[in-house]
Amino acid sequence: MTDVRSGQVRRPGGPGFALVLLVGSLLLVAPVAGPAGAAARTIRASSTTVWLCRPGQLLDPCAYSPDATSVAPDGETSPPPALSDPRAHAFDCFYVYPTSSNEPGDNADLRIQPVEREVAAVQASRFSQVCNVWAPMYRQATLGALNRGAAVDPAVVATAYDSLLAAWKDYLAHDNHGRPVVFIGHSQGAAMLIKLLQAQVDPSASLRRRMVSAIVLGGNVQVPVGRDAGGSFRSIPTCGSSSQTGCVIAYSTFGSPPPAAAFFARPGQGVSLQSGQTAKVGQEVACVNPVTFSSRAGPLRPYFLSVTSVVPHVTVGTPWVTYPDLYTAQCEQSGGASWLQVTATATAGDERPTVSATLGPLWGYHLQDVTLALGNLVADVASEEAAYR
């Protein structure tokens, strides 16, 4: 993720270490006013939820401009096609952001900080082309709570989840108005989303019908080997195509096979502990390729904010930059791990910058799980919505 600046991370030895998304202060990413339209009229002054992103509210980071520049291997630039006007849509996206809080204490409060705005702009704002993005603040486990080298206190996880659950129930009761929903979460946000889907959506036929899809990245969704459901979720399958609805897109990105102690890609390790998942005989971590929805490789459509410095960028005049045909992605399995293998395909003369495993081999490309496939994921949601209609 390209507006994420990685600081010094204490590498814990135990598998209970929950996963951390380190976010730096990026003053150039300014939130903008939200779009007008039907969804904007749903704002309630009496809402009990603190909304990071909410259609129509001022300073909404999920309404950040989608304008982008496409940079070809020879350096030629052009505007990529937009999917839709970022106005009110018939579909909602419910986004749960990853670990970002560096507040003191084990659980964050509900005050909106610059880091939450920044990560929402990077991960969720491009989805505003295809849905109304809602993102509640929740009392997530802080960097301090997750960086101690031991399993995170279950009470800390429970506090985080309970606050998210309250926001979901508030949204469903007062703001959803029957619209179909796409769920989006990454890292700790993915772990909380797994718990929410398990408790609220999977057992409910009516909510499953309203679920367009769920994008659950860097969260270790588990499935029985060779099956698409029956692990993390009893009735919600993994997606087999971009036109399938009511299903889950899940993966973790690596540039090489995950080490044995990797925080992702194996059941019961790392981030799995945040969602209460354990290693079970006959289960594996799901990998859904957002490009091909099969075992075949396909070209990724990454989108990076052009004002950030973690991944160097060609100078462009738009907020976003994309590098077509720079990466391919393919689901792979080895040593009990299942992951989305991302391979740079640059040839001689292609000077476009590539990503690296910023936090080390145990993390892979975790910081870029969303941005490496952001164009594909937004297009997938558009296809799912078309099929849902």
mmCIF file of C-alpha atoms in Angstrom:
data_model
loop_
_atom_site.group_PDB
_atom_site.id
_atom_site.type_symbol
_atom_site.label_atom_id
_atom_site.label_comp_id
_atom_site.label_asym_id
_atom_site.label_seq_id
_atom_site.Cartn_x
_atom_site.Cartn_y
_atom_site.Cartn_z
ATOM 1 C CA MET A 1 0.000 0.000 0.000
ATOM 2 C CA THR A 2 1.661 3.119 -1.151
ATOM 3 C CA ASP A 3 0.706 5.719 1.420
ATOM 4 C CA VAL A 4 1.993 3.419 4.147
ATOM 5 C CA ARG A 5 5.351 4.231 5.601
ATOM 6 C CA SER A 6 6.968 1.385 7.438
ATOM 7 C CA GLY A 7 8.793 2.216 10.620
ATOM 8 C CA GLN A 8 10.880 -0.094 12.764
ATOM 9 C CA VAL A 9 8.919 -3.226 13.564
ATOM 10 C CA ARG A 10 9.834 -5.419 16.488
ATOM 11 C CA ARG A 11 9.727 -8.926 15.053
ATOM 12 C CA PRO A 12 8.092 -11.153 17.660
ATOM 13 C CA GLY A 13 9.021 -14.802 17.913
ATOM 14 C CA GLY A 14 5.619 -16.249 18.716
ATOM 15 C CA PRO A 15 2.895 -17.092 16.213
ATOM 16 C CA GLY A 16 0.343 -15.173 18.270
ATOM 17 C CA PHE A 17 1.634 -11.841 17.036
ATOM 18 C CA ALA A 18 -1.245 -10.053 15.377
ATOM 19 C CA LEU A 19 -0.566 -8.257 12.179
ATOM 20 C CA VAL A 20 0.190 -4.608 11.976
ATOM 21 C CA LEU A 21 -0.274 -2.112 9.203
ATOM 22 C CA LEU A 22 2.113 0.756 9.817
ATOM 23 C CA VAL A 23 0.890 4.079 8.540
ATOM 24 C CA GLY A 24 2.877 7.283 8.375
ATOM 25 C CA SER A 25 1.640 10.824 8.339
ATOM 26 C CA LEU A 26 0.871 11.828 4.763
ATOM 27 C CA LEU A 27 -0.203 15.431 4.768
ATOM 28 C CA LEU A 28 -0.625 15.526 0.998
ATOM 29 C CA VAL A 29 -3.625 13.204 1.097
ATOM 30 C CA ALA A 30 -6.425 15.619 1.842
ATOM 31 C CA PRO A 31 -9.947 14.296 2.394
ATOM 32 C CA VAL A 32 -12.616 15.909 0.261
ATOM 33 C CA ALA A 33 -16.296 16.606 0.532
ATOM 34 C CA GLY A 34 -18.527 13.620 -0.110
ATOM 35 C CA PRO A 35 -20.833 13.215 -3.110
ATOM 36 C CA ALA A 36 -24.396 14.362 -3.185
ATOM 37 C CA GLY A 37 -27.273 12.036 -3.930
ATOM 38 C CA ALA A 38 -29.704 9.604 -2.373
ATOM 39 C CA ALA A 39 -27.156 8.111 -0.001
ATOM 40 C CA ALA A 40 -26.144 11.549 1.231
ATOM 41 C CA ARG A 41 -29.653 12.187 2.500
ATOM 42 C CA THR A 42 -29.363 9.284 4.938
ATOM 43 C CA ILE A 43 -27.054 11.160 7.325
ATOM 44 C CA ARG A 44 -28.451 11.269 10.851
ATOM 45 C CA ALA A 45 -27.252 13.653 13.497
ATOM 46 C CA SER A 46 -28.257 11.115 16.141
ATOM 47 C CA SER A 47 -26.054 8.270 14.855
ATOM 48 C CA THR A 48 -24.229 6.468 17.655
ATOM 49 C CA THR A 49 -21.445 5.455 15.269
ATOM 50 C CA VAL A 50 -18.402 7.570 14.455
ATOM 51 C CA TRP A 51 -18.082 7.327 10.692
ATOM 52 C CA LEU A 52 -14.665 7.557 9.085
ATOM 53 C CA CYS A 53 -16.344 7.321 5.671
ATOM 54 C CA ARG A 54 -20.001 8.043 5.095
ATOM 55 C CA PRO A 55 -21.700 9.100 1.866
ATOM 56 C CA GLY A 56 -22.298 12.832 1.825
ATOM 57 C CA GLN A 57 -20.279 13.812 4.868
ATOM 58 C CA LEU A 58 -17.634 16.511 4.683
ATOM 59 C CA LEU A 59 -13.961 15.514 4.698
ATOM 60 C CA ASP A 60 -14.709 11.979 3.563
ATOM 61 C CA PRO A 61 -11.438 10.166 2.707
ATOM 62 C CA CYS A 62 -13.395 7.536 0.778
ATOM 63 C CA ALA A 63 -14.497 10.259 -1.645
ATOM 64 C CA TYR A 64 -10.897 10.982 -2.651
ATOM 65 C CA SER A 65 -10.483 11.698 -6.358
ATOM 66 C CA PRO A 66 -10.089 8.568 -8.549
ATOM 67 C CA ASP A 67 -8.227 10.478 -11.295
ATOM 68 C CA ALA A 68 -5.227 8.432 -12.410
ATOM 69 C CA THR A 69 -2.413 8.249 -14.933
ATOM 70 C CA SER A 70 -1.450 4.984 -16.607
ATOM 71 C CA VAL A 71 2.276 4.592 -17.250
ATOM 72 C CA ALA A 72 3.292 2.105 -19.953
ATOM 73 C CA PRO A 73 6.606 0.184 -20.014
ATOM 74 C CA ASP A 74 8.079 2.746 -22.433
ATOM 75 C CA GLY A 75 7.094 5.623 -20.137
ATOM 76 C CA GLU A 76 4.142 6.769 -22.228
ATOM 77 C CA THR A 77 1.247 8.050 -20.115
ATOM 78 C CA SER A 78 -2.496 7.994 -20.671
ATOM 79 C CA PRO A 79 -5.674 8.181 -18.560
ATOM 80 C CA PRO A 80 -7.139 4.771 -17.662
ATOM 81 C CA PRO A 81 -10.894 4.416 -18.199
ATOM 82 C CA ALA A 82 -13.115 5.242 -15.234
ATOM 83 C CA LEU A 83 -15.759 2.728 -14.238
ATOM 84 C CA SER A 84 -18.430 5.145 -13.093
ATOM 85 C CA ASP A 85 -19.126 8.575 -11.682
ATOM 86 C CA PRO A 86 -18.389 8.591 -7.925
ATOM 87 C CA ARG A 87 -21.940 9.559 -7.005
ATOM 88 C CA ALA A 88 -24.697 7.768 -5.140
ATOM 89 C CA HIS A 89 -24.992 4.105 -6.087
ATOM 90 C CA ALA A 90 -27.519 1.334 -5.575
ATOM 91 C CA PHE A 91 -24.891 -0.670 -3.675
ATOM 92 C CA ASP A 92 -23.040 -0.056 -0.424
ATOM 93 C CA CYS A 93 -19.508 -1.046 0.547
ATOM 94 C CA PHE A 94 -18.854 -1.660 4.252
ATOM 95 C CA TYR A 95 -15.121 -1.169 4.815
ATOM 96 C CA VAL A 96 -13.107 -2.222 7.886
ATOM 97 C CA TYR A 97 -9.650 -0.631 7.941
ATOM 98 C CA PRO A 98 -6.451 -2.416 9.037
ATOM 99 C CA THR A 99 -4.303 -1.777 12.091
ATOM 100 C CA SER A 100 -3.240 1.845 12.071
ATOM 101 C CA SER A 101 -3.596 3.239 15.602
ATOM 102 C CA ASN A 102 -0.497 4.170 17.569
ATOM 103 C CA GLU A 103 -2.541 5.461 20.492
ATOM 104 C CA PRO A 104 -1.529 4.550 24.049
ATOM 105 C CA GLY A 105 -3.357 1.623 25.561
ATOM 106 C CA ASP A 106 -4.507 -1.652 24.078
ATOM 107 C CA ASN A 107 -7.611 -0.444 22.233
ATOM 108 C CA ALA A 108 -7.950 2.681 20.127
ATOM 109 C CA ASP A 109 -10.607 5.224 20.916
ATOM 110 C CA LEU A 110 -13.081 6.377 18.285
ATOM 111 C CA ARG A 111 -11.496 9.711 17.434
ATOM 112 C CA ILE A 112 -10.638 9.985 13.751
ATOM 113 C CA GLN A 113 -6.891 10.451 13.322
ATOM 114 C CA PRO A 114 -4.966 11.326 10.137
ATOM 115 C CA VAL A 115 -3.717 7.742 9.828
ATOM 116 C CA GLU A 116 -7.238 6.343 9.489
ATOM 117 C CA ARG A 117 -8.093 8.941 6.850
ATOM 118 C CA GLU A 118 -4.941 8.076 4.934
ATOM 119 C CA VAL A 119 -5.417 4.327 4.871
ATOM 120 C CA ALA A 120 -9.076 4.728 3.883
ATOM 121 C CA ALA A 121 -8.076 6.965 0.969
ATOM 122 C CA VAL A 122 -5.548 4.383 -0.215
ATOM 123 C CA GLN A 123 -7.606 1.223 0.233
ATOM 124 C CA ALA A 124 -11.256 2.204 -0.039
ATOM 125 C CA SER A 125 -11.701 5.432 -1.975
ATOM 126 C CA ARG A 126 -11.421 3.893 -5.447
ATOM 127 C CA PHE A 127 -14.411 1.686 -4.600
ATOM 128 C CA SER A 128 -16.489 4.877 -4.526
ATOM 129 C CA GLN A 129 -16.641 4.467 -8.307
ATOM 130 C CA VAL A 130 -18.939 1.462 -7.830
ATOM 131 C CA CYS A 131 -20.533 1.765 -4.380
ATOM 132 C CA ASN A 132 -21.379 4.054 -1.472
ATOM 133 C CA VAL A 133 -18.487 3.491 0.939
ATOM 134 C CA TRP A 134 -19.296 3.275 4.656
ATOM 135 C CA ALA A 135 -16.444 2.832 7.139
ATOM 136 C CA PRO A 136 -17.035 2.986 10.895
ATOM 137 C CA MET A 137 -14.377 3.779 13.430
ATOM 138 C CA TYR A 138 -13.872 0.825 15.759
ATOM 139 C CA ARG A 139 -11.809 0.243 18.887
ATOM 140 C CA GLN A 140 -9.160 -1.765 17.130
ATOM 141 C CA ALA A 141 -6.188 -3.336 18.886
ATOM 142 C CA THR A 142 -3.414 -0.746 18.767
ATOM 143 C CA LEU A 143 0.126 -1.168 17.500
ATOM 144 C CA GLY A 144 1.272 -1.335 21.110
ATOM 145 C CA ALA A 145 -1.123 -4.145 21.970
ATOM 146 C CA LEU A 146 -0.060 -6.168 18.935
ATOM 147 C CA ASN A 147 3.664 -5.515 19.118
ATOM 148 C CA ARG A 148 4.511 -7.187 22.415
ATOM 149 C CA GLY A 149 5.577 -10.521 20.982
ATOM 150 C CA ALA A 150 2.885 -12.673 22.581
ATOM 151 C CA ALA A 151 -0.658 -13.605 21.672
ATOM 152 C CA VAL A 152 -2.950 -10.610 21.859
ATOM 153 C CA ASP A 153 -5.241 -10.548 24.882
ATOM 154 C CA PRO A 154 -8.652 -12.013 23.913
ATOM 155 C CA ALA A 155 -10.302 -9.163 25.816
ATOM 156 C CA VAL A 156 -8.590 -6.661 23.505
ATOM 157 C CA VAL A 157 -9.874 -8.511 20.437
ATOM 158 C CA ALA A 158 -13.345 -8.701 21.982
ATOM 159 C CA THR A 159 -13.398 -4.947 22.588
ATOM 160 C CA ALA A 160 -12.407 -4.290 18.976
ATOM 161 C CA TYR A 161 -15.013 -6.653 17.602
ATOM 162 C CA ASP A 162 -17.818 -5.477 19.886
ATOM 163 C CA SER A 163 -17.355 -1.890 18.713
ATOM 164 C CA LEU A 164 -17.422 -2.981 15.067
ATOM 165 C CA LEU A 165 -20.506 -5.108 15.678
ATOM 166 C CA ALA A 166 -22.296 -2.143 17.250
ATOM 167 C CA ALA A 167 -21.457 -0.012 14.199
ATOM 168 C CA TRP A 168 -22.702 -2.721 11.830
ATOM 169 C CA LYS A 169 -25.987 -3.055 13.687
ATOM 170 C CA ASP A 170 -26.432 0.730 13.704
ATOM 171 C CA TYR A 171 -25.742 0.915 9.968
ATOM 172 C CA LEU A 172 -28.042 -1.994 9.182
ATOM 173 C CA ALA A 173 -30.897 -0.604 11.260
ATOM 174 C CA HIS A 174 -30.710 3.032 10.196
ATOM 175 C CA ASP A 175 -28.594 3.565 7.077
ATOM 176 C CA ASN A 176 -28.675 0.546 4.791
ATOM 177 C CA HIS A 177 -32.329 0.784 3.706
ATOM 178 C CA GLY A 178 -32.184 -2.611 2.020
ATOM 179 C CA ARG A 179 -29.263 -1.889 -0.313
ATOM 180 C CA PRO A 180 -26.992 -4.818 -1.249
ATOM 181 C CA VAL A 181 -23.597 -4.751 0.483
ATOM 182 C CA VAL A 182 -19.991 -5.452 -0.468
ATOM 183 C CA PHE A 183 -17.781 -6.108 2.577
ATOM 184 C CA ILE A 184 -14.122 -5.020 2.413
ATOM 185 C CA GLY A 185 -11.434 -5.597 5.047
ATOM 186 C CA HIS A 186 -7.661 -5.979 5.308
ATOM 187 C CA SER A 187 -5.332 -7.363 8.002
ATOM 188 C CA GLN A 188 -6.923 -6.690 11.423
ATOM 189 C CA GLY A 189 -9.900 -5.340 9.504
ATOM 190 C CA ALA A 190 -10.127 -8.677 7.667
ATOM 191 C CA ALA A 191 -9.963 -10.583 10.959
ATOM 192 C CA MET A 192 -12.788 -8.484 12.400
ATOM 193 C CA LEU A 193 -14.756 -8.924 9.188
ATOM 194 C CA ILE A 194 -14.385 -12.715 9.384
ATOM 195 C CA LYS A 195 -15.890 -12.619 12.875
ATOM 196 C CA LEU A 196 -18.696 -10.321 11.721
ATOM 197 C CA LEU A 197 -19.570 -12.480 8.725
ATOM 198 C CA GLN A 198 -19.452 -15.633 10.852
ATOM 199 C CA ALA A 199 -21.819 -14.242 13.466
ATOM 200 C CA GLN A 200 -24.142 -11.987 11.493
ATOM 201 C CA VAL A 201 -24.233 -12.930 7.808
ATOM 202 C CA ASP A 202 -23.365 -16.609 7.458
ATOM 203 C CA PRO A 203 -26.265 -17.793 9.690
ATOM 204 C CA SER A 204 -28.789 -15.390 8.108
ATOM 205 C CA ALA A 205 -30.327 -16.323 4.754
ATOM 206 C CA SER A 206 -31.704 -12.806 4.323
ATOM 207 C CA LEU A 207 -28.324 -11.132 4.894
ATOM 208 C CA ARG A 208 -26.555 -13.655 2.675
ATOM 209 C CA ARG A 209 -28.962 -12.688 -0.103
ATOM 210 C CA ARG A 210 -28.094 -9.034 0.454
ATOM 211 C CA MET A 211 -24.345 -9.717 0.384
ATOM 212 C CA VAL A 212 -22.899 -8.966 -3.058
ATOM 213 C CA SER A 213 -19.448 -10.209 -2.040
ATOM 214 C CA ALA A 214 -16.757 -9.891 0.617
ATOM 215 C CA ILE A 215 -13.162 -8.880 -0.077
ATOM 216 C CA VAL A 216 -11.205 -10.276 2.879
ATOM 217 C CA LEU A 217 -7.479 -9.738 2.312
ATOM 218 C CA GLY A 218 -4.553 -10.657 4.531
ATOM 219 C CA GLY A 219 -6.901 -12.378 6.976
ATOM 220 C CA ASN A 220 -6.374 -16.131 6.441
ATOM 221 C CA VAL A 221 -9.875 -17.202 5.431
ATOM 222 C CA GLN A 222 -9.901 -20.998 5.838
ATOM 223 C CA VAL A 223 -11.593 -23.614 3.640
ATOM 224 C CA PRO A 224 -11.513 -27.420 3.553
ATOM 225 C CA VAL A 225 -8.929 -28.640 1.040
ATOM 226 C CA GLY A 226 -10.528 -28.788 -2.397
ATOM 227 C CA ARG A 227 -13.764 -27.096 -1.323
ATOM 228 C CA ASP A 228 -15.066 -23.530 -1.431
ATOM 229 C CA ALA A 229 -16.955 -23.430 1.898
ATOM 230 C CA GLY A 230 -17.113 -25.155 5.253
ATOM 231 C CA GLY A 231 -14.105 -23.592 6.981
ATOM 232 C CA SER A 232 -14.293 -20.010 8.215
ATOM 233 C CA PHE A 233 -17.824 -19.855 6.820
ATOM 234 C CA ARG A 234 -20.391 -22.625 6.679
ATOM 235 C CA SER A 235 -22.540 -21.238 3.857
ATOM 236 C CA ILE A 236 -20.496 -18.453 2.239
ATOM 237 C CA PRO A 237 -18.219 -19.849 -0.511
ATOM 238 C CA THR A 238 -15.106 -18.418 -2.064
ATOM 239 C CA CYS A 239 -15.684 -16.768 -5.445
ATOM 240 C CA GLY A 240 -15.223 -18.832 -8.591
ATOM 241 C CA SER A 241 -15.742 -15.990 -11.076
ATOM 242 C CA SER A 242 -16.177 -12.227 -11.199
ATOM 243 C CA SER A 243 -19.885 -12.710 -11.879
ATOM 244 C CA GLN A 244 -20.521 -14.910 -8.834
ATOM 245 C CA THR A 245 -22.245 -13.145 -5.952
ATOM 246 C CA GLY A 246 -22.597 -13.913 -2.260
ATOM 247 C CA CYS A 247 -18.990 -15.102 -2.131
ATOM 248 C CA VAL A 248 -15.553 -14.190 -0.759
ATOM 249 C CA ILE A 249 -12.390 -12.973 -2.475
ATOM 250 C CA ALA A 250 -9.479 -13.794 -0.156
ATOM 251 C CA TYR A 251 -5.705 -13.902 -0.548
ATOM 252 C CA SER A 252 -2.353 -12.790 0.864
ATOM 253 C CA THR A 253 0.374 -11.613 -1.509
ATOM 254 C CA PHE A 254 3.969 -12.831 -1.515
ATOM 255 C CA GLY A 255 6.820 -12.534 -3.983
ATOM 256 C CA SER A 256 8.284 -15.905 -2.968
ATOM 257 C CA PRO A 257 7.049 -18.924 -0.972
ATOM 258 C CA PRO A 258 6.076 -17.888 2.585
ATOM 259 C CA PRO A 259 8.536 -19.050 5.267
ATOM 260 C CA ALA A 260 7.287 -21.586 7.816
ATOM 261 C CA ALA A 261 6.698 -18.853 10.406
ATOM 262 C CA ALA A 262 4.961 -16.429 8.021
ATOM 263 C CA PHE A 263 2.062 -14.499 9.531
ATOM 264 C CA PHE A 264 -0.152 -15.359 6.552
ATOM 265 C CA ALA A 265 -0.986 -18.209 4.186
ATOM 266 C CA ARG A 266 -1.174 -21.048 6.741
ATOM 267 C CA PRO A 267 -4.170 -21.910 8.954
ATOM 268 C CA GLY A 268 -3.962 -20.925 12.592
ATOM 269 C CA GLN A 269 -0.935 -18.642 12.269
ATOM 270 C CA GLY A 270 -0.463 -14.919 12.719
ATOM 271 C CA VAL A 271 -3.584 -12.976 11.813
ATOM 272 C CA SER A 272 -5.742 -16.102 12.225
ATOM 273 C CA LEU A 273 -5.528 -15.668 15.986
ATOM 274 C CA GLN A 274 -7.328 -12.325 15.814
ATOM 275 C CA SER A 275 -10.397 -13.971 14.327
ATOM 276 C CA GLY A 276 -10.185 -16.973 16.657
ATOM 277 C CA GLN A 277 -9.252 -19.418 13.901
ATOM 278 C CA THR A 278 -7.002 -22.388 14.653
ATOM 279 C CA ALA A 279 -5.188 -24.864 12.445
ATOM 280 C CA LYS A 280 -7.470 -27.772 11.589
ATOM 281 C CA VAL A 281 -6.685 -31.023 9.832
ATOM 282 C CA GLY A 282 -7.892 -30.940 6.249
ATOM 283 C CA GLN A 283 -8.142 -27.148 6.001
ATOM 284 C CA GLU A 284 -6.084 -24.600 4.109
ATOM 285 C CA VAL A 285 -6.002 -20.841 3.670
ATOM 286 C CA ALA A 286 -8.117 -19.709 0.732
ATOM 287 C CA CYS A 287 -6.526 -18.059 -2.276
ATOM 288 C CA VAL A 288 -8.811 -16.436 -4.840
ATOM 289 C CA ASN A 289 -7.004 -14.835 -7.754
ATOM 290 C CA PRO A 290 -8.855 -11.530 -8.356
ATOM 291 C CA VAL A 291 -7.704 -11.563 -11.983
ATOM 292 C CA THR A 292 -8.571 -15.051 -13.257
ATOM 293 C CA PHE A 293 -10.545 -16.689 -10.408
ATOM 294 C CA SER A 294 -8.660 -19.878 -11.275
ATOM 295 C CA SER A 295 -5.217 -21.439 -10.982
ATOM 296 C CA ARG A 296 -4.070 -19.509 -14.059
ATOM 297 C CA ALA A 297 -1.898 -16.410 -13.846
ATOM 298 C CA GLY A 298 -3.200 -13.037 -14.958
ATOM 299 C CA PRO A 299 -2.112 -9.382 -15.121
ATOM 300 C CA LEU A 300 -2.655 -7.208 -12.074
ATOM 301 C CA ARG A 301 -3.903 -3.620 -12.304
ATOM 302 C CA PRO A 302 -2.209 -1.884 -9.362
ATOM 303 C CA TYR A 303 -3.113 1.618 -8.245
ATOM 304 C CA PHE A 304 -0.839 3.700 -6.032
ATOM 305 C CA LEU A 305 -1.285 7.205 -4.696
ATOM 306 C CA SER A 306 1.246 9.232 -6.647
ATOM 307 C CA VAL A 307 2.161 11.509 -3.730
ATOM 308 C CA THR A 308 3.629 8.748 -1.577
ATOM 309 C CA SER A 309 7.168 7.548 -1.140
ATOM 310 C CA VAL A 310 7.160 3.900 -0.072
ATOM 311 C CA VAL A 311 7.070 2.883 -3.734
ATOM 312 C CA PRO A 312 8.824 5.506 -5.912
ATOM 313 C CA HIS A 313 6.679 6.844 -8.703
ATOM 314 C CA VAL A 314 6.927 8.437 -12.077
ATOM 315 C CA THR A 315 5.919 12.079 -11.716
ATOM 316 C CA VAL A 316 2.334 12.485 -12.876
ATOM 317 C CA GLY A 317 -0.302 15.185 -12.553
ATOM 318 C CA THR A 318 -3.020 13.006 -11.014
ATOM 319 C CA PRO A 319 -3.593 11.668 -7.489
ATOM 320 C CA TRP A 320 -3.163 8.061 -8.656
ATOM 321 C CA VAL A 321 -0.732 6.212 -10.885
ATOM 322 C CA THR A 322 -1.133 2.726 -12.361
ATOM 323 C CA TYR A 323 1.382 0.482 -14.092
ATOM 324 C CA PRO A 324 -0.363 -1.928 -16.500
ATOM 325 C CA ASP A 325 1.314 -5.250 -17.290
ATOM 326 C CA LEU A 326 3.988 -4.782 -14.631
ATOM 327 C CA TYR A 327 2.840 -7.670 -12.405
ATOM 328 C CA THR A 328 1.139 -11.016 -12.792
ATOM 329 C CA ALA A 329 -0.638 -12.929 -10.035
ATOM 330 C CA GLN A 330 -1.185 -16.657 -9.569
ATOM 331 C CA CYS A 331 -2.433 -18.708 -6.610
ATOM 332 C CA GLU A 332 0.235 -21.142 -5.469
ATOM 333 C CA GLN A 333 0.591 -23.796 -2.769
ATOM 334 C CA SER A 334 3.676 -25.202 -1.092
ATOM 335 C CA GLY A 335 4.647 -26.441 2.356
ATOM 336 C CA GLY A 336 1.137 -26.118 3.739
ATOM 337 C CA ALA A 337 0.817 -22.511 2.559
ATOM 338 C CA SER A 338 -1.576 -20.999 0.012
ATOM 339 C CA TRP A 339 -0.842 -17.538 -1.303
ATOM 340 C CA LEU A 340 -1.165 -15.153 -4.251
ATOM 341 C CA GLN A 341 2.229 -15.141 -5.945
ATOM 342 C CA VAL A 342 2.974 -11.694 -7.390
ATOM 343 C CA THR A 343 5.689 -11.569 -10.043
ATOM 344 C CA ALA A 344 7.154 -8.452 -11.634
ATOM 345 C CA THR A 345 7.354 -8.827 -15.407
ATOM 346 C CA ALA A 346 9.452 -5.782 -16.277
ATOM 347 C CA THR A 347 11.812 -6.248 -19.213
ATOM 348 C CA ALA A 348 14.862 -4.307 -20.350
ATOM 349 C CA GLY A 349 14.056 -0.626 -20.632
ATOM 350 C CA ASP A 350 11.059 -0.779 -18.284
ATOM 351 C CA GLU A 351 12.039 1.584 -15.476
ATOM 352 C CA ARG A 352 8.726 1.602 -13.636
ATOM 353 C CA PRO A 353 9.249 1.029 -9.891
ATOM 354 C CA THR A 354 8.322 -2.261 -8.253
ATOM 355 C CA VAL A 355 7.243 -3.152 -4.722
ATOM 356 C CA SER A 356 9.267 -5.073 -2.158
ATOM 357 C CA ALA A 357 8.573 -7.032 1.011
ATOM 358 C CA THR A 358 8.963 -3.916 3.145
ATOM 359 C CA LEU A 359 8.508 -5.647 6.499
ATOM 360 C CA GLY A 360 10.494 -8.779 5.661
ATOM 361 C CA PRO A 361 9.768 -12.293 4.373
ATOM 362 C CA LEU A 362 7.344 -13.220 7.180
ATOM 363 C CA TRP A 363 4.997 -10.520 5.900
ATOM 364 C CA GLY A 364 5.459 -10.832 2.150
ATOM 365 C CA TYR A 365 3.729 -8.000 0.278
ATOM 366 C CA HIS A 366 1.185 -7.500 3.069
ATOM 367 C CA LEU A 367 1.342 -3.713 2.900
ATOM 368 C CA GLN A 368 0.425 -3.909 -0.780
ATOM 369 C CA ASP A 369 -2.272 -6.632 -0.602
ATOM 370 C CA VAL A 370 -4.938 -4.141 -1.658
ATOM 371 C CA THR A 371 -3.087 -1.730 -3.925
ATOM 372 C CA LEU A 372 -1.392 -4.372 -6.078
ATOM 373 C CA ALA A 373 -4.799 -5.553 -7.296
ATOM 374 C CA LEU A 374 -6.898 -2.464 -6.629
ATOM 375 C CA GLY A 375 -7.957 -1.993 -10.252
ATOM 376 C CA ASN A 376 -8.921 -5.656 -10.516
ATOM 377 C CA LEU A 377 -10.870 -5.592 -7.259
ATOM 378 C CA VAL A 378 -12.900 -2.516 -8.208
ATOM 379 C CA ALA A 379 -13.675 -4.087 -11.595
ATOM 380 C CA ASP A 380 -14.640 -7.332 -9.839
ATOM 381 C CA VAL A 381 -17.128 -5.462 -7.674
ATOM 382 C CA ALA A 382 -18.599 -3.793 -10.767
ATOM 383 C CA SER A 383 -19.036 -7.222 -12.409
ATOM 384 C CA GLU A 384 -20.575 -8.711 -9.271
ATOM 385 C CA GLU A 385 -23.004 -5.819 -8.998
ATOM 386 C CA ALA A 386 -24.028 -6.266 -12.637
ATOM 387 C CA ALA A 387 -24.654 -9.961 -11.980
ATOM 388 C CA TYR A 388 -26.519 -9.189 -8.761
ATOM 389 C CA ARG A 389 -28.981 -6.942 -10.559
#
